[in-house]
Every structure is written in C-alpha cells, then in structure tokens.
mmCIF file of C-alpha atoms in Angstrom:
data_model
loop_
_atom_site.group_PDB
_atom_site.id
_atom_site.type_symbol
_atom_site.label_atom_id
_atom_site.label_comp_id
_atom_site.label_asym_id
_atom_site.label_seq_id
_atom_site.Cartn_x
_atom_site.Cartn_y
_atom_site.Cartn_z
ATOM 1 C CA UNK C 1 34.979 351.167 -20.979
ATOM 2 C CA UNK C 2 38.534 350.026 -21.779
ATOM 3 C CA UNK C 3 39.233 353.195 -23.794
ATOM 4 C CA UNK C 4 38.050 355.381 -20.907
ATOM 5 C CA UNK C 5 40.404 353.546 -18.534
ATOM 6 C CA UNK C 6 43.188 353.688 -21.149
ATOM 7 C CA UNK C 7 42.845 357.459 -21.399
ATOM 8 C CA UNK C 8 42.957 357.747 -17.602
ATOM 9 C CA UNK C 9 46.171 355.715 -17.562
ATOM 10 C CA UNK C 10 47.534 357.809 -20.442
ATOM 11 C CA UNK C 11 46.911 360.993 -18.465
ATOM 12 C CA UNK C 12 48.934 359.504 -15.597
ATOM 13 C CA UNK C 13 51.724 358.499 -17.987
ATOM 14 C CA UNK C 14 51.727 362.047 -19.372
ATOM 15 C CA UNK C 15 52.155 363.496 -15.868
ATOM 16 C CA UNK C 16 55.011 361.084 -15.087
ATOM 17 C CA UNK C 17 56.720 361.972 -18.358
ATOM 18 C CA UNK C 18 56.527 365.672 -17.486
ATOM 19 C CA UNK C 19 58.286 364.975 -14.184
ATOM 20 C CA UNK C 20 61.019 363.114 -16.039
ATOM 21 C CA UNK C 21 61.440 366.066 -18.390
ATOM 22 C CA UNK C 22 61.849 368.464 -15.467
ATOM 23 C CA UNK C 23 64.580 366.183 -14.158
ATOM 24 C CA UNK C 24 66.199 366.039 -17.615
ATOM 25 C CA UNK C 25 66.472 369.837 -17.573
ATOM 26 C CA UNK C 26 68.182 369.674 -14.177
ATOM 27 C CA UNK C 27 70.535 366.918 -15.331
ATOM 28 C CA UNK C 28 71.017 368.171 -18.906
ATOM 29 C CA UNK C 29 74.129 366.561 -20.295
ATOM 30 C CA UNK C 30 75.363 365.693 -23.748
ATOM 31 C CA UNK C 31 74.095 362.131 -23.216
ATOM 32 C CA UNK C 32 70.386 363.045 -23.372
ATOM 33 C CA UNK C 33 68.753 361.648 -26.525
ATOM 34 C CA UNK C 34 66.823 364.678 -27.784
ATOM 35 C CA UNK C 35 65.423 362.784 -30.771
ATOM 36 C CA UNK C 36 63.937 360.174 -28.422
ATOM 37 C CA UNK C 37 62.267 363.018 -26.522
ATOM 38 C CA UNK C 38 61.032 364.557 -29.791
ATOM 39 C CA UNK C 39 59.502 361.229 -30.934
ATOM 40 C CA UNK C 40 55.839 361.115 -29.961
ATOM 41 C CA UNK C 41 55.537 357.351 -30.337
ATOM 42 C CA UNK C 42 58.124 356.175 -27.788
ATOM 43 C CA UNK C 43 56.575 357.242 -24.489
ATOM 44 C CA UNK C 44 53.904 355.070 -22.844
ATOM 45 C CA UNK C 45 51.133 357.388 -24.003
ATOM 46 C CA UNK C 46 52.448 357.493 -27.578
ATOM 47 C CA UNK C 47 52.713 353.708 -27.697
ATOM 48 C CA UNK C 48 49.075 353.487 -26.642
ATOM 49 C CA UNK C 49 47.995 356.264 -29.034
ATOM 50 C CA UNK C 50 49.638 354.635 -32.053
ATOM 51 C CA UNK C 51 49.277 351.041 -30.848
ATOM 52 C CA UNK C 52 46.702 348.346 -31.547
ATOM 53 C CA UNK C 53 44.287 349.109 -28.692
ATOM 54 C CA UNK C 54 42.551 351.889 -30.630
ATOM 55 C CA UNK C 55 40.192 350.921 -33.440
ATOM 56 C CA UNK C 56 39.943 352.496 -36.872
ATOM 57 C CA UNK C 57 36.768 354.162 -35.590
ATOM 58 C CA UNK C 58 38.692 355.633 -32.636
ATOM 59 C CA UNK C 59 41.388 356.958 -34.997
ATOM 60 C CA UNK C 60 38.760 358.562 -37.260
ATOM 61 C CA UNK C 61 37.355 360.634 -34.392
ATOM 62 C CA UNK C 62 38.086 364.350 -34.095
ATOM 63 C CA UNK C 63 39.177 363.736 -30.505
ATOM 64 C CA UNK C 64 41.928 361.403 -31.692
ATOM 65 C CA UNK C 65 43.185 363.950 -34.233
ATOM 66 C CA UNK C 66 43.267 366.724 -31.643
ATOM 67 C CA UNK C 67 45.037 364.578 -29.034
ATOM 68 C CA UNK C 68 47.512 363.217 -31.593
ATOM 69 C CA UNK C 69 48.346 366.734 -32.848
ATOM 70 C CA UNK C 70 48.774 368.178 -29.358
ATOM 71 C CA UNK C 71 50.828 365.185 -28.250
ATOM 72 C CA UNK C 72 53.223 365.647 -31.194
ATOM 73 C CA UNK C 73 53.535 369.383 -30.389
ATOM 74 C CA UNK C 74 54.117 368.496 -26.742
ATOM 75 C CA UNK C 75 57.093 366.290 -27.658
ATOM 76 C CA UNK C 76 58.502 368.898 -30.052
ATOM 77 C CA UNK C 77 58.342 371.508 -27.296
ATOM 78 C CA UNK C 78 59.908 369.076 -24.804
ATOM 79 C CA UNK C 79 62.848 368.545 -27.171
ATOM 80 C CA UNK C 80 63.292 372.317 -27.451
ATOM 81 C CA UNK C 81 63.361 372.619 -23.654
ATOM 82 C CA UNK C 82 66.077 369.965 -23.358
ATOM 83 C CA UNK C 83 68.083 371.415 -26.256
ATOM 84 C CA UNK C 84 68.174 374.779 -24.485
ATOM 85 C CA UNK C 85 69.192 373.152 -21.213
ATOM 86 C CA UNK C 86 71.960 371.182 -22.948
ATOM 87 C CA UNK C 87 73.216 374.398 -24.558
ATOM 88 C CA UNK C 88 73.639 375.901 -21.098
ATOM 89 C CA UNK C 89 70.558 378.091 -21.492
ATOM 90 C CA UNK C 90 69.036 376.939 -18.217
ATOM 91 C CA UNK C 91 67.005 380.090 -17.592
ATOM 92 C CA UNK C 92 65.568 379.949 -21.110
ATOM 93 C CA UNK C 93 64.862 376.226 -20.734
ATOM 94 C CA UNK C 94 62.929 376.799 -17.522
ATOM 95 C CA UNK C 95 61.088 379.778 -19.037
ATOM 96 C CA UNK C 96 59.945 377.577 -21.926
ATOM 97 C CA UNK C 97 59.196 374.658 -19.588
ATOM 98 C CA UNK C 98 57.014 376.677 -17.229
ATOM 99 C CA UNK C 99 55.549 378.862 -19.974
ATOM 100 C CA UNK C 100 54.576 377.482 -23.367
ATOM 101 C CA UNK C 101 55.289 373.868 -22.435
ATOM 102 C CA UNK C 102 53.031 373.835 -19.363
ATOM 103 C CA UNK C 103 50.303 375.571 -21.374
ATOM 104 C CA UNK C 104 50.584 372.988 -24.154
ATOM 105 C CA UNK C 105 50.604 370.183 -21.608
ATOM 106 C CA UNK C 106 47.411 371.551 -20.075
ATOM 107 C CA UNK C 107 45.757 371.758 -23.498
ATOM 108 C CA UNK C 108 46.710 368.129 -24.131
ATOM 109 C CA UNK C 109 45.314 367.019 -20.768
ATOM 110 C CA UNK C 110 42.069 368.916 -21.445
ATOM 111 C CA UNK C 111 41.765 367.305 -24.886
ATOM 112 C CA UNK C 112 42.253 363.867 -23.335
ATOM 113 C CA UNK C 113 39.595 364.608 -20.701
ATOM 114 C CA UNK C 114 37.183 365.841 -23.402
ATOM 115 C CA UNK C 115 37.764 362.639 -25.401
ATOM 116 C CA UNK C 116 37.198 360.583 -22.277
ATOM 117 C CA UNK C 117 33.974 362.484 -21.488
ATOM 118 C CA UNK C 118 32.616 361.888 -25.007
ATOM 119 C CA UNK C 119 33.399 358.196 -24.715
ATOM 120 C CA UNK C 120 31.595 358.065 -21.378
ATOM 121 C CA UNK C 121 28.557 359.830 -22.850
ATOM 122 C CA UNK C 122 28.581 357.311 -25.700
ATOM 123 C CA UNK C 123 28.702 354.426 -23.242
ATOM 124 C CA UNK C 124 25.839 355.918 -21.220
ATOM 125 C CA UNK C 125 23.858 356.470 -24.427
ATOM 126 C CA UNK C 126 24.341 352.813 -25.405
ATOM 127 C CA UNK C 127 23.013 351.545 -22.077
#
C-alpha cells in the first residue's frame, strides 16, 4: 500500500512542480538553472522514482519504464519552455507550455494512475 500512497504523493508533487514552472516562465531571468530543470532526478517525484523506496521488482515493471521515460521527457520539455522564455520568446514559451508540455504532463499523470491502479489490483488479488 505504501507504493500506492507514494504514487499519489508523486502526482501531487508533479502538479506543484508544474505550477512552479509556470511561474518560472513569468519570471524568466538569466538566473534560472535550466540544467536543474532538465534533470529528472532532482524534483521530489524524481527523487522518489530513483530513490530507495522502489524495489528491484518495481523497477523491472513496464509501468516504471513508462513513467520514467515520460518523466524524463517532461523535464526535457520543461527546460525547453524556460529556455524560450529566457530568450525573450514568451509567446513561444507559453505555446509550448500549454501545448506539447501540458499534453506530455497529462500522459505522465495517466501513466502514474495506471501504475497505481495495477498496484491496487495486485493488492486486492493478494488479499
């Protein structure tokens, strides 16, 4: 049940991170660390995803691979959004943010929910 709760918390962390990114676009300055945004292991969700709470069995699951891949793409896209904003391309940054980025974010959230649902089915099947 811990993994199910962890995924729920990770989904919340993902939503908070998206809000912070929107603010970063508004505040885009030369001081924003784009490489920190690009890194998929520094946010709360990434630290959980790559951290010790997941077992080798968890990491071998297709769900993990899909979530890990989408999460990495999500951070790459986020870095592109901020780079455009920092270059003064605010309209382009917002177009990317509310276009491809939101779509990718939704795909990541759906993958996390699917993983969570499979874990719940496994727990129910064990009972």
